[in-house]
C-alpha cells in the first residue's frame, strides 16, 4: 500500500524489463530461422563476424540476415518449436509477476511479430497478452525478403537504454502518490549493456558476456541460472523494500546510479531522461553465443508447448 503519511519514505513499484533471446529463451529466434530457412549457418557466421570486427553495423548486417528469409511468418513456427527451449522456470516466474501486480516487459533487438508468436506458442495467447514487447517491427509478406522496421534511428536499430528509461517514465506516471518505480533488468549479453546501466537491480545469466562485463567493471548484479533464481531474489527485494526504502542501508546489489530514485517522493521531482551513449564495445550488438561456449540444455517444457 502506498505510503500516504510519509511521502519522504516512498514505497517502490516493481517493473521488470527482460531481454528475450538467450534470456527467456535459450536460443536466438533470428538464428534459428536464418540457419534453417534463410541464408544458412555459413551465411550467419559471416554476418556475425562482420559485426564483431566492425566491418558493418549491427543494423546493416541484420538487414541482410533478416532479408535472407522470404517465407510467410507462419512457416517458421514448426522449426522454432523444434529448435527452441524456454527457460524451464519462466512460466512460473511470469505467473508470480501477474499474481503480485509486477509489470513484466520484453525489450529485444529482435522482431516483435516473431517474439509475440513464440510467446503465444509457448505460454498461450492469454498469458502472452500480459507481456508488453518493445522491439523492432517488420514488413513480412511471405514472398519478398523480410524487412526490419527499426524502432530507433541508430546503428543498433533499438536503443535498449532509451527503452528502459521510457519505461521508467511511463511507470512513474502510473505510480500512485507515495510510490516510485523500481526498475529490474534481466539479460545475458552485450546487447544488454546499455540497458543494464539504467536499471536499479540487474540480473545477469551465469557464464555469459553480461556477467563477464559486470565482473570486469565491478558493476553490481545478481547472477542467475533459471528464472527460479530470479523469483527468489525478487521475493527478497520485496521483503527488503519494506525495511530499506527511505533508510540508510541499501543492499549491495542495488545499482549506485539509481540511488537518486530512492530520494524521489513525487512525480514533480523526476528528472528528465537522457539515454546513455553506448561505448564502442557496447555497439558490438551481438547475440549471446558469439561470446561464449554456452550450450543450451534440453530443458523440459513443463507442459508449456
PDB file of C-alpha atoms in Angstrom:
ATOM      1  CA  UNK A   1       0.000   0.000   0.000  1.00  0.00           C
ATOM      2  CA  UNK A   2       1.386   3.461  -0.855  1.00  0.00           C
ATOM      3  CA  UNK A   3       2.996   5.394   1.972  1.00  0.00           C
ATOM      4  CA  UNK A   4       0.493   8.248   2.153  1.00  0.00           C
ATOM      5  CA  UNK A   5       1.526   9.552   5.577  1.00  0.00           C
ATOM      6  CA  UNK A   6       5.257   9.875   4.916  1.00  0.00           C
ATOM      7  CA  UNK A   7       5.913  10.761   1.264  1.00  0.00           C
ATOM      8  CA  UNK A   8       9.618  11.244   2.052  1.00  0.00           C
ATOM      9  CA  UNK A   9       9.776   7.479   2.619  1.00  0.00           C
ATOM     10  CA  UNK A  10       8.145   6.205  -0.600  1.00  0.00           C
ATOM     11  CA  UNK A  11       7.300   2.634  -1.482  1.00  0.00           C
ATOM     12  CA  UNK A  12       8.588   1.236  -4.756  1.00  0.00           C
ATOM     13  CA  UNK A  13       6.528  -0.305  -7.558  1.00  0.00           C
ATOM     14  CA  UNK A  14       8.484  -3.123  -9.222  1.00  0.00           C
ATOM     15  CA  UNK A  15       8.750  -3.017 -13.008  1.00  0.00           C
ATOM     16  CA  UNK A  16      10.692  -5.763 -14.777  1.00  0.00           C
ATOM     17  CA  UNK A  17      12.329  -5.477 -18.202  1.00  0.00           C
ATOM     18  CA  UNK A  18      13.857  -8.589 -19.749  1.00  0.00           C
ATOM     19  CA  UNK A  19      15.850  -9.482 -22.811  1.00  0.00           C
ATOM     20  CA  UNK A  20      14.330 -12.284 -24.921  1.00  0.00           C
ATOM     21  CA  UNK A  21      16.920 -14.277 -26.913  1.00  0.00           C
ATOM     22  CA  UNK A  22      19.321 -16.066 -24.571  1.00  0.00           C
ATOM     23  CA  UNK A  23      17.366 -14.913 -21.512  1.00  0.00           C
ATOM     24  CA  UNK A  24      13.730 -16.039 -21.659  1.00  0.00           C
ATOM     25  CA  UNK A  25      14.598 -18.464 -24.446  1.00  0.00           C
ATOM     26  CA  UNK A  26      17.899 -20.257 -24.597  1.00  0.00           C
ATOM     27  CA  UNK A  27      18.324 -19.790 -28.332  1.00  0.00           C
ATOM     28  CA  UNK A  28      18.103 -16.799 -30.670  1.00  0.00           C
ATOM     29  CA  UNK A  29      14.924 -16.614 -32.760  1.00  0.00           C
ATOM     30  CA  UNK A  30      16.721 -14.990 -35.683  1.00  0.00           C
ATOM     31  CA  UNK A  31      19.490 -17.582 -35.657  1.00  0.00           C
ATOM     32  CA  UNK A  32      17.033 -20.471 -35.642  1.00  0.00           C
ATOM     33  CA  UNK A  33      15.070 -19.065 -38.582  1.00  0.00           C
ATOM     34  CA  UNK A  34      18.027 -17.968 -40.689  1.00  0.00           C
ATOM     35  CA  UNK A  35      20.042 -21.149 -40.086  1.00  0.00           C
ATOM     36  CA  UNK A  36      17.170 -23.407 -41.072  1.00  0.00           C
ATOM     37  CA  UNK A  37      15.080 -21.403 -43.524  1.00  0.00           C
ATOM     38  CA  UNK A  38      17.217 -18.478 -44.698  1.00  0.00           C
ATOM     39  CA  UNK A  39      20.856 -17.956 -45.595  1.00  0.00           C
ATOM     40  CA  UNK A  40      22.130 -20.914 -43.559  1.00  0.00           C
ATOM     41  CA  UNK A  41      24.858 -21.415 -40.965  1.00  0.00           C
ATOM     42  CA  UNK A  42      27.826 -20.215 -43.012  1.00  0.00           C
ATOM     43  CA  UNK A  43      25.973 -17.067 -44.026  1.00  0.00           C
ATOM     44  CA  UNK A  44      25.084 -16.429 -40.382  1.00  0.00           C
ATOM     45  CA  UNK A  45      28.709 -16.875 -39.262  1.00  0.00           C
ATOM     46  CA  UNK A  46      29.824 -14.373 -41.889  1.00  0.00           C
ATOM     47  CA  UNK A  47      27.265 -11.801 -40.720  1.00  0.00           C
ATOM     48  CA  UNK A  48      28.320 -12.249 -37.076  1.00  0.00           C
ATOM     49  CA  UNK A  49      31.983 -11.839 -37.967  1.00  0.00           C
ATOM     50  CA  UNK A  50      31.246  -8.615 -39.858  1.00  0.00           C
ATOM     51  CA  UNK A  51      29.561  -7.179 -36.774  1.00  0.00           C
ATOM     52  CA  UNK A  52      32.297  -8.378 -34.434  1.00  0.00           C
ATOM     53  CA  UNK A  53      35.111  -6.828 -36.498  1.00  0.00           C
ATOM     54  CA  UNK A  54      33.204  -3.585 -37.004  1.00  0.00           C
ATOM     55  CA  UNK A  55      33.119  -4.053 -40.771  1.00  0.00           C
ATOM     56  CA  UNK A  56      29.382  -3.424 -40.656  1.00  0.00           C
ATOM     57  CA  UNK A  57      26.985  -2.076 -38.060  1.00  0.00           C
ATOM     58  CA  UNK A  58      24.553  -4.380 -36.325  1.00  0.00           C
ATOM     59  CA  UNK A  59      21.697  -2.719 -38.137  1.00  0.00           C
ATOM     60  CA  UNK A  60      23.238  -3.127 -41.621  1.00  0.00           C
ATOM     61  CA  UNK A  61      24.236  -6.743 -41.085  1.00  0.00           C
ATOM     62  CA  UNK A  62      20.890  -7.604 -39.519  1.00  0.00           C
ATOM     63  CA  UNK A  63      19.034  -6.266 -42.529  1.00  0.00           C
ATOM     64  CA  UNK A  64      20.920  -8.826 -44.635  1.00  0.00           C
ATOM     65  CA  UNK A  65      20.270 -11.547 -42.083  1.00  0.00           C
ATOM     66  CA  UNK A  66      16.513 -10.996 -41.933  1.00  0.00           C
ATOM     67  CA  UNK A  67      16.451 -10.310 -45.681  1.00  0.00           C
ATOM     68  CA  UNK A  68      17.617 -13.880 -46.349  1.00  0.00           C
ATOM     69  CA  UNK A  69      14.117 -15.018 -45.299  1.00  0.00           C
ATOM     70  CA  UNK A  70      11.358 -14.965 -47.920  1.00  0.00           C
ATOM     71  CA  UNK A  71       8.810 -17.254 -46.245  1.00  0.00           C
ATOM     72  CA  UNK A  72       5.404 -16.484 -44.704  1.00  0.00           C
ATOM     73  CA  UNK A  73       5.757 -15.802 -40.999  1.00  0.00           C
ATOM     74  CA  UNK A  74       3.675 -18.866 -40.082  1.00  0.00           C
ATOM     75  CA  UNK A  75       6.034 -21.218 -41.939  1.00  0.00           C
ATOM     76  CA  UNK A  76       8.814 -20.767 -39.407  1.00  0.00           C
ATOM     77  CA  UNK A  77       6.997 -21.910 -36.298  1.00  0.00           C
ATOM     78  CA  UNK A  78       7.370 -25.651 -36.600  1.00  0.00           C
ATOM     79  CA  UNK A  79      11.102 -25.021 -36.948  1.00  0.00           C
ATOM     80  CA  UNK A  80      11.144 -22.780 -33.875  1.00  0.00           C
ATOM     81  CA  UNK A  81       9.097 -25.233 -31.806  1.00  0.00           C
ATOM     82  CA  UNK A  82      11.573 -27.982 -32.620  1.00  0.00           C
ATOM     83  CA  UNK A  83      14.717 -25.909 -32.097  1.00  0.00           C
ATOM     84  CA  UNK A  84      13.920 -23.552 -29.214  1.00  0.00           C
ATOM     85  CA  UNK A  85      13.568 -24.113 -25.477  1.00  0.00           C
ATOM     86  CA  UNK A  86      12.157 -21.700 -22.938  1.00  0.00           C
ATOM     87  CA  UNK A  87      13.812 -21.265 -19.556  1.00  0.00           C
ATOM     88  CA  UNK A  88      12.072 -24.047 -17.590  1.00  0.00           C
ATOM     89  CA  UNK A  89      11.009 -21.693 -14.788  1.00  0.00           C
ATOM     90  CA  UNK A  90       9.957 -18.671 -16.831  1.00  0.00           C
ATOM     91  CA  UNK A  91       6.261 -19.561 -16.947  1.00  0.00           C
ATOM     92  CA  UNK A  92       6.168 -19.955 -13.170  1.00  0.00           C
ATOM     93  CA  UNK A  93       8.011 -16.658 -12.751  1.00  0.00           C
ATOM     94  CA  UNK A  94       5.641 -14.772 -15.039  1.00  0.00           C
ATOM     95  CA  UNK A  95       2.644 -16.161 -13.168  1.00  0.00           C
ATOM     96  CA  UNK A  96       4.276 -14.909  -9.956  1.00  0.00           C
ATOM     97  CA  UNK A  97       4.595 -11.443 -11.532  1.00  0.00           C
ATOM     98  CA  UNK A  98       0.921 -11.378 -12.515  1.00  0.00           C
ATOM     99  CA  UNK A  99      -0.162 -12.529  -9.049  1.00  0.00           C
ATOM    100  CA  UNK A 100       1.857  -9.742  -7.421  1.00  0.00           C
ATOM    101  CA  UNK A 101       0.937  -6.966  -9.852  1.00  0.00           C
ATOM    102  CA  UNK A 102       4.517  -6.727 -11.141  1.00  0.00           C
ATOM    103  CA  UNK A 103       4.788  -5.282 -14.634  1.00  0.00           C
ATOM    104  CA  UNK A 104       6.785  -7.563 -16.969  1.00  0.00           C
ATOM    105  CA  UNK A 105       8.136  -6.234 -20.270  1.00  0.00           C
ATOM    106  CA  UNK A 106      10.307  -7.709 -23.021  1.00  0.00           C
ATOM    107  CA  UNK A 107      12.969  -5.440 -24.527  1.00  0.00           C
ATOM    108  CA  UNK A 108      14.563  -7.057 -27.562  1.00  0.00           C
ATOM    109  CA  UNK A 109      16.690  -6.412 -30.641  1.00  0.00           C
ATOM    110  CA  UNK A 110      14.519  -8.952 -32.463  1.00  0.00           C
ATOM    111  CA  UNK A 111      11.317  -8.605 -34.455  1.00  0.00           C
ATOM    112  CA  UNK A 112       8.122  -8.054 -32.483  1.00  0.00           C
ATOM    113  CA  UNK A 113       5.820 -10.215 -34.679  1.00  0.00           C
ATOM    114  CA  UNK A 114       8.160 -13.188 -34.222  1.00  0.00           C
ATOM    115  CA  UNK A 115       8.552 -12.709 -30.477  1.00  0.00           C
ATOM    116  CA  UNK A 116       4.796 -12.425 -29.972  1.00  0.00           C
ATOM    117  CA  UNK A 117       4.091 -15.626 -31.886  1.00  0.00           C
ATOM    118  CA  UNK A 118       6.779 -17.500 -29.961  1.00  0.00           C
ATOM    119  CA  UNK A 119       5.324 -16.349 -26.626  1.00  0.00           C
ATOM    120  CA  UNK A 120       1.828 -17.253 -27.799  1.00  0.00           C
ATOM    121  CA  UNK A 121       3.038 -20.748 -28.738  1.00  0.00           C
ATOM    122  CA  UNK A 122       4.941 -21.447 -25.513  1.00  0.00           C
ATOM    123  CA  UNK A 123       2.741 -19.628 -22.970  1.00  0.00           C
ATOM    124  CA  UNK A 124      -0.652 -19.472 -24.649  1.00  0.00           C
ATOM    125  CA  UNK A 125      -2.158 -16.346 -26.176  1.00  0.00           C
ATOM    126  CA  UNK A 126      -3.940 -15.226 -22.999  1.00  0.00           C
ATOM    127  CA  UNK A 127      -0.872 -15.235 -20.773  1.00  0.00           C
ATOM    128  CA  UNK A 128       1.302 -13.889 -23.581  1.00  0.00           C
ATOM    129  CA  UNK A 129      -1.024 -10.885 -23.916  1.00  0.00           C
ATOM    130  CA  UNK A 130       0.040  -9.759 -20.422  1.00  0.00           C
ATOM    131  CA  UNK A 131       3.614  -9.226 -21.623  1.00  0.00           C
ATOM    132  CA  UNK A 132       4.437  -5.916 -23.271  1.00  0.00           C
ATOM    133  CA  UNK A 133       7.001  -6.279 -26.063  1.00  0.00           C
ATOM    134  CA  UNK A 134       9.308  -3.407 -27.029  1.00  0.00           C
ATOM    135  CA  UNK A 135      11.131  -4.488 -30.197  1.00  0.00           C
ATOM    136  CA  UNK A 136      11.587  -3.724 -33.875  1.00  0.00           C
ATOM    137  CA  UNK A 137       8.655  -4.255 -36.209  1.00  0.00           C
ATOM    138  CA  UNK A 138       8.892  -5.946 -39.609  1.00  0.00           C
ATOM    139  CA  UNK A 139       7.446  -5.906 -43.103  1.00  0.00           C
ATOM    140  CA  UNK A 140       6.768  -9.583 -43.924  1.00  0.00           C
ATOM    141  CA  UNK A 141       4.558 -10.565 -46.854  1.00  0.00           C
ATOM    142  CA  UNK A 142       5.810 -14.111 -47.411  1.00  0.00           C
ATOM    143  CA  UNK A 143       7.123 -13.635 -50.934  1.00  0.00           C
ATOM    144  CA  UNK A 144       9.771 -10.907 -50.693  1.00  0.00           C
ATOM    145  CA  UNK A 145      12.770 -10.544 -48.327  1.00  0.00           C
ATOM    146  CA  UNK A 146      11.828  -9.726 -44.756  1.00  0.00           C
ATOM    147  CA  UNK A 147      12.459  -6.069 -43.925  1.00  0.00           C
ATOM    148  CA  UNK A 148      13.005  -4.888 -40.326  1.00  0.00           C
ATOM    149  CA  UNK A 149      11.284  -1.661 -39.325  1.00  0.00           C
ATOM    150  CA  UNK A 150      13.711  -0.259 -36.785  1.00  0.00           C
ATOM    151  CA  UNK A 151      12.462   1.199 -33.550  1.00  0.00           C
ATOM    152  CA  UNK A 152      15.168   3.881 -33.370  1.00  0.00           C
ATOM    153  CA  UNK A 153      17.351   5.694 -35.905  1.00  0.00           C
ATOM    154  CA  UNK A 154      20.627   4.385 -34.503  1.00  0.00           C
ATOM    155  CA  UNK A 155      23.339   1.945 -35.574  1.00  0.00           C
ATOM    156  CA  UNK A 156      21.720  -0.627 -33.318  1.00  0.00           C
ATOM    157  CA  UNK A 157      18.174  -0.122 -34.558  1.00  0.00           C
ATOM    158  CA  UNK A 158      16.887  -0.406 -30.974  1.00  0.00           C
ATOM    159  CA  UNK A 159      18.432   1.632 -28.166  1.00  0.00           C
ATOM    160  CA  UNK A 160      17.585  -0.510 -25.141  1.00  0.00           C
ATOM    161  CA  UNK A 161      18.760   2.169 -22.711  1.00  0.00           C
ATOM    162  CA  UNK A 162      16.279   4.596 -24.212  1.00  0.00           C
ATOM    163  CA  UNK A 163      13.517   1.992 -23.980  1.00  0.00           C
ATOM    164  CA  UNK A 164      14.258   1.285 -20.316  1.00  0.00           C
ATOM    165  CA  UNK A 165      14.199   4.991 -19.477  1.00  0.00           C
ATOM    166  CA  UNK A 166      10.972   5.477 -21.392  1.00  0.00           C
ATOM    167  CA  UNK A 167       9.586   2.540 -19.460  1.00  0.00           C
ATOM    168  CA  UNK A 168      10.697   4.147 -16.214  1.00  0.00           C
ATOM    169  CA  UNK A 169       8.954   7.384 -17.118  1.00  0.00           C
ATOM    170  CA  UNK A 170       5.737   5.538 -18.001  1.00  0.00           C
ATOM    171  CA  UNK A 171       5.968   3.527 -14.779  1.00  0.00           C
ATOM    172  CA  UNK A 172       6.389   6.733 -12.792  1.00  0.00           C
ATOM    173  CA  UNK A 173       3.287   8.221 -14.396  1.00  0.00           C
ATOM    174  CA  UNK A 174       1.338   5.111 -13.360  1.00  0.00           C
ATOM    175  CA  UNK A 175       2.577   5.219  -9.752  1.00  0.00           C
ATOM    176  CA  UNK A 176       0.227   6.256  -7.007  1.00  0.00           C
ATOM    177  CA  UNK A 177       1.050   9.036  -4.551  1.00  0.00           C
ATOM    178  CA  UNK A 178       3.892   7.899  -2.347  1.00  0.00           C
ATOM    179  CA  UNK A 179       5.255   5.387  -4.893  1.00  0.00           C
ATOM    180  CA  UNK A 180       8.305   5.425  -7.151  1.00  0.00           C
ATOM    181  CA  UNK A 181       9.253   2.835  -9.793  1.00  0.00           C
ATOM    182  CA  UNK A 182      11.898   0.202  -9.081  1.00  0.00           C
ATOM    183  CA  UNK A 183      13.387  -0.970 -12.381  1.00  0.00           C
ATOM    184  CA  UNK A 184      14.749  -4.522 -12.673  1.00  0.00           C
ATOM    185  CA  UNK A 185      16.538  -5.662 -15.837  1.00  0.00           C
ATOM    186  CA  UNK A 186      17.275  -9.295 -16.759  1.00  0.00           C
ATOM    187  CA  UNK A 187      19.753 -10.079 -19.536  1.00  0.00           C
ATOM    188  CA  UNK A 188      22.671 -12.120 -20.794  1.00  0.00           C
ATOM    189  CA  UNK A 189      24.755 -10.441 -23.498  1.00  0.00           C
ATOM    190  CA  UNK A 190      26.473  -7.365 -24.911  1.00  0.00           C
ATOM    191  CA  UNK A 191      23.229  -6.075 -26.385  1.00  0.00           C
ATOM    192  CA  UNK A 192      22.014  -5.620 -22.801  1.00  0.00           C
ATOM    193  CA  UNK A 193      24.892  -3.483 -21.522  1.00  0.00           C
ATOM    194  CA  UNK A 194      23.354  -0.060 -22.042  1.00  0.00           C
ATOM    195  CA  UNK A 195      20.005  -1.157 -20.625  1.00  0.00           C
ATOM    196  CA  UNK A 196      21.741  -2.749 -17.640  1.00  0.00           C
ATOM    197  CA  UNK A 197      23.287   0.612 -16.704  1.00  0.00           C
ATOM    198  CA  UNK A 198      19.829   2.162 -16.432  1.00  0.00           C
ATOM    199  CA  UNK A 199      18.354  -0.456 -14.078  1.00  0.00           C
ATOM    200  CA  UNK A 200      18.098  -0.259 -10.300  1.00  0.00           C
ATOM    201  CA  UNK A 201      18.690  -4.004  -9.993  1.00  0.00           C
ATOM    202  CA  UNK A 202      20.379  -6.163 -12.612  1.00  0.00           C
ATOM    203  CA  UNK A 203      20.182  -9.919 -13.174  1.00  0.00           C
ATOM    204  CA  UNK A 204      22.801 -11.487 -15.476  1.00  0.00           C
ATOM    205  CA  UNK A 205      22.647 -15.061 -16.712  1.00  0.00           C
ATOM    206  CA  UNK A 206      25.629 -17.029 -15.404  1.00  0.00           C
ATOM    207  CA  UNK A 207      28.548 -17.716 -17.704  1.00  0.00           C
ATOM    208  CA  UNK A 208      27.705 -15.230 -20.458  1.00  0.00           C
ATOM    209  CA  UNK A 209      29.000 -11.869 -21.625  1.00  0.00           C
ATOM    210  CA  UNK A 210      26.887  -9.616 -19.423  1.00  0.00           C
ATOM    211  CA  UNK A 211      28.145 -11.317 -16.263  1.00  0.00           C
ATOM    212  CA  UNK A 212      31.724 -11.118 -17.554  1.00  0.00           C
ATOM    213  CA  UNK A 213      31.318  -7.406 -18.260  1.00  0.00           C
ATOM    214  CA  UNK A 214      29.821  -6.735 -14.827  1.00  0.00           C
ATOM    215  CA  UNK A 215      32.641  -8.579 -13.070  1.00  0.00           C
ATOM    216  CA  UNK A 216      35.300  -6.771 -15.102  1.00  0.00           C
ATOM    217  CA  UNK A 217      33.767  -3.342 -14.427  1.00  0.00           C
ATOM    218  CA  UNK A 218      32.663  -4.030 -10.827  1.00  0.00           C
ATOM    219  CA  UNK A 219      29.002  -3.445 -11.647  1.00  0.00           C
ATOM    220  CA  UNK A 220      26.600  -4.817  -9.005  1.00  0.00           C
ATOM    221  CA  UNK A 221      24.453  -7.648 -10.348  1.00  0.00           C
ATOM    222  CA  UNK A 222      22.692 -10.847  -9.307  1.00  0.00           C
ATOM    223  CA  UNK A 223      23.718 -13.996 -11.218  1.00  0.00           C
ATOM    224  CA  UNK A 224      21.011 -16.478 -12.220  1.00  0.00           C
ATOM    225  CA  UNK A 225      20.752 -19.876 -13.878  1.00  0.00           C
ATOM    226  CA  UNK A 226      16.970 -20.051 -14.285  1.00  0.00           C
ATOM    227  CA  UNK A 227      14.047 -17.743 -13.554  1.00  0.00           C
ATOM    228  CA  UNK A 228      13.555 -19.659 -10.301  1.00  0.00           C
ATOM    229  CA  UNK A 229      16.660 -17.797  -9.069  1.00  0.00           C
ATOM    230  CA  UNK A 230      15.180 -14.508 -10.276  1.00  0.00           C
ATOM    231  CA  UNK A 231      11.889 -15.206  -8.493  1.00  0.00           C
ATOM    232  CA  UNK A 232      13.669 -15.972  -5.226  1.00  0.00           C
ATOM    233  CA  UNK A 233      15.676 -12.758  -5.378  1.00  0.00           C
ATOM    234  CA  UNK A 234      12.668 -10.616  -6.338  1.00  0.00           C
ATOM    235  CA  UNK A 235      10.857 -12.011  -3.299  1.00  0.00           C
ATOM    236  CA  UNK A 236      13.859 -10.942  -1.189  1.00  0.00           C
ATOM    237  CA  UNK A 237      13.758  -7.496  -2.788  1.00  0.00           C
ATOM    238  CA  UNK A 238      10.058  -7.167  -1.962  1.00  0.00           C
ATOM    239  CA  UNK A 239      10.814  -8.017   1.666  1.00  0.00           C
ATOM    240  CA  UNK A 240      13.869  -5.750   1.815  1.00  0.00           C
ATOM    241  CA  UNK A 241      11.916  -2.917   0.265  1.00  0.00           C
ATOM    242  CA  UNK A 242       9.705  -2.719   3.323  1.00  0.00           C
ATOM    243  CA  UNK A 243      12.803  -2.388   5.503  1.00  0.00           C
ATOM    244  CA  UNK A 244      15.185  -0.380   3.334  1.00  0.00           C
ATOM    245  CA  UNK A 245      13.117   2.167   1.421  1.00  0.00           C
ATOM    246  CA  UNK A 246      13.916   5.594   2.739  1.00  0.00           C
ATOM    247  CA  UNK A 247      16.511   4.225   5.125  1.00  0.00           C
ATOM    248  CA  UNK A 248      20.281   4.475   5.095  1.00  0.00           C
ATOM    249  CA  UNK A 249      21.006   0.791   4.447  1.00  0.00           C
ATOM    250  CA  UNK A 250      20.980  -0.102   0.737  1.00  0.00           C
ATOM    251  CA  UNK A 251      21.701  -3.719  -0.223  1.00  0.00           C
ATOM    252  CA  UNK A 252      24.969  -4.085  -2.178  1.00  0.00           C
ATOM    253  CA  UNK A 253      23.214  -5.477  -5.231  1.00  0.00           C
ATOM    254  CA  UNK A 254      21.495  -2.171  -5.990  1.00  0.00           C
ATOM    255  CA  UNK A 255      22.921  -0.047  -8.792  1.00  0.00           C
ATOM    256  CA  UNK A 256      24.531   3.069  -7.234  1.00  0.00           C
ATOM    257  CA  UNK A 257      23.410   5.059 -10.292  1.00  0.00           C
ATOM    258  CA  UNK A 258      19.824   4.560  -9.205  1.00  0.00           C
ATOM    259  CA  UNK A 259      20.176   5.893  -5.656  1.00  0.00           C
ATOM    260  CA  UNK A 260      18.535   9.141  -6.727  1.00  0.00           C
ATOM    261  CA  UNK A 261      15.301   7.243  -7.305  1.00  0.00           C
ATOM    262  CA  UNK A 262      15.132   6.314  -3.652  1.00  0.00           C
ATOM    263  CA  UNK A 263      15.156  10.012  -2.748  1.00  0.00           C
ATOM    264  CA  UNK A 264      12.328  10.980  -5.086  1.00  0.00           C
ATOM    265  CA  UNK A 265       8.969  11.380  -3.422  1.00  0.00           C
ATOM    266  CA  UNK A 266       6.836  12.874  -6.185  1.00  0.00           C
ATOM    267  CA  UNK A 267       6.448  12.902  -9.951  1.00  0.00           C
ATOM    268  CA  UNK A 268       7.280  16.602  -9.932  1.00  0.00           C
ATOM    269  CA  UNK A 269      10.772  15.840  -8.665  1.00  0.00           C
ATOM    270  CA  UNK A 270      11.521  13.474 -11.530  1.00  0.00           C
ATOM    271  CA  UNK A 271      14.481  14.388 -13.735  1.00  0.00           C
ATOM    272  CA  UNK A 272      14.357  14.315 -17.494  1.00  0.00           C
ATOM    273  CA  UNK A 273      15.678  11.127 -19.078  1.00  0.00           C
ATOM    274  CA  UNK A 274      18.683  11.104 -21.344  1.00  0.00           C
ATOM    275  CA  UNK A 275      19.693   7.828 -22.937  1.00  0.00           C
ATOM    276  CA  UNK A 276      23.324   6.885 -22.362  1.00  0.00           C
ATOM    277  CA  UNK A 277      25.620   6.969 -25.370  1.00  0.00           C
ATOM    278  CA  UNK A 278      26.927   3.434 -25.910  1.00  0.00           C
ATOM    279  CA  UNK A 279      30.653   2.794 -25.913  1.00  0.00           C
ATOM    280  CA  UNK A 280      32.413   1.147 -28.850  1.00  0.00           C
ATOM    281  CA  UNK A 281      32.254  -2.179 -27.044  1.00  0.00           C
ATOM    282  CA  UNK A 282      28.536  -1.793 -26.433  1.00  0.00           C
ATOM    283  CA  UNK A 283      27.977  -1.035 -30.100  1.00  0.00           C
ATOM    284  CA  UNK A 284      29.072  -4.587 -30.843  1.00  0.00           C
ATOM    285  CA  UNK A 285      25.457  -5.608 -30.596  1.00  0.00           C
ATOM    286  CA  UNK A 286      25.912  -9.377 -30.827  1.00  0.00           C
ATOM    287  CA  UNK A 287      23.941 -12.488 -29.992  1.00  0.00           C
ATOM    288  CA  UNK A 288      24.937 -14.290 -26.795  1.00  0.00           C
ATOM    289  CA  UNK A 289      26.502 -17.329 -28.449  1.00  0.00           C
ATOM    290  CA  UNK A 290      29.041 -15.114 -30.205  1.00  0.00           C
ATOM    291  CA  UNK A 291      30.659 -14.508 -26.814  1.00  0.00           C
ATOM    292  CA  UNK A 292      30.704 -17.818 -25.029  1.00  0.00           C
ATOM    293  CA  UNK A 293      30.761 -21.548 -25.336  1.00  0.00           C
ATOM    294  CA  UNK A 294      27.422 -21.783 -23.567  1.00  0.00           C
ATOM    295  CA  UNK A 295      25.461 -24.820 -24.739  1.00  0.00           C
ATOM    296  CA  UNK A 296      21.719 -24.680 -24.005  1.00  0.00           C
ATOM    297  CA  UNK A 297      20.354 -27.608 -22.060  1.00  0.00           C
ATOM    298  CA  UNK A 298      17.500 -29.678 -23.383  1.00  0.00           C
ATOM    299  CA  UNK A 299      15.084 -28.198 -20.892  1.00  0.00           C
ATOM    300  CA  UNK A 300      11.706 -29.879 -20.407  1.00  0.00           C
ATOM    301  CA  UNK A 301       8.824 -27.652 -21.406  1.00  0.00           C
ATOM    302  CA  UNK A 302       6.734 -28.283 -18.268  1.00  0.00           C
ATOM    303  CA  UNK A 303       3.645 -28.516 -20.433  1.00  0.00           C
ATOM    304  CA  UNK A 304       4.218 -25.019 -21.854  1.00  0.00           C
ATOM    305  CA  UNK A 305       4.144 -26.087 -25.506  1.00  0.00           C
TER     306      UNK A 305
END
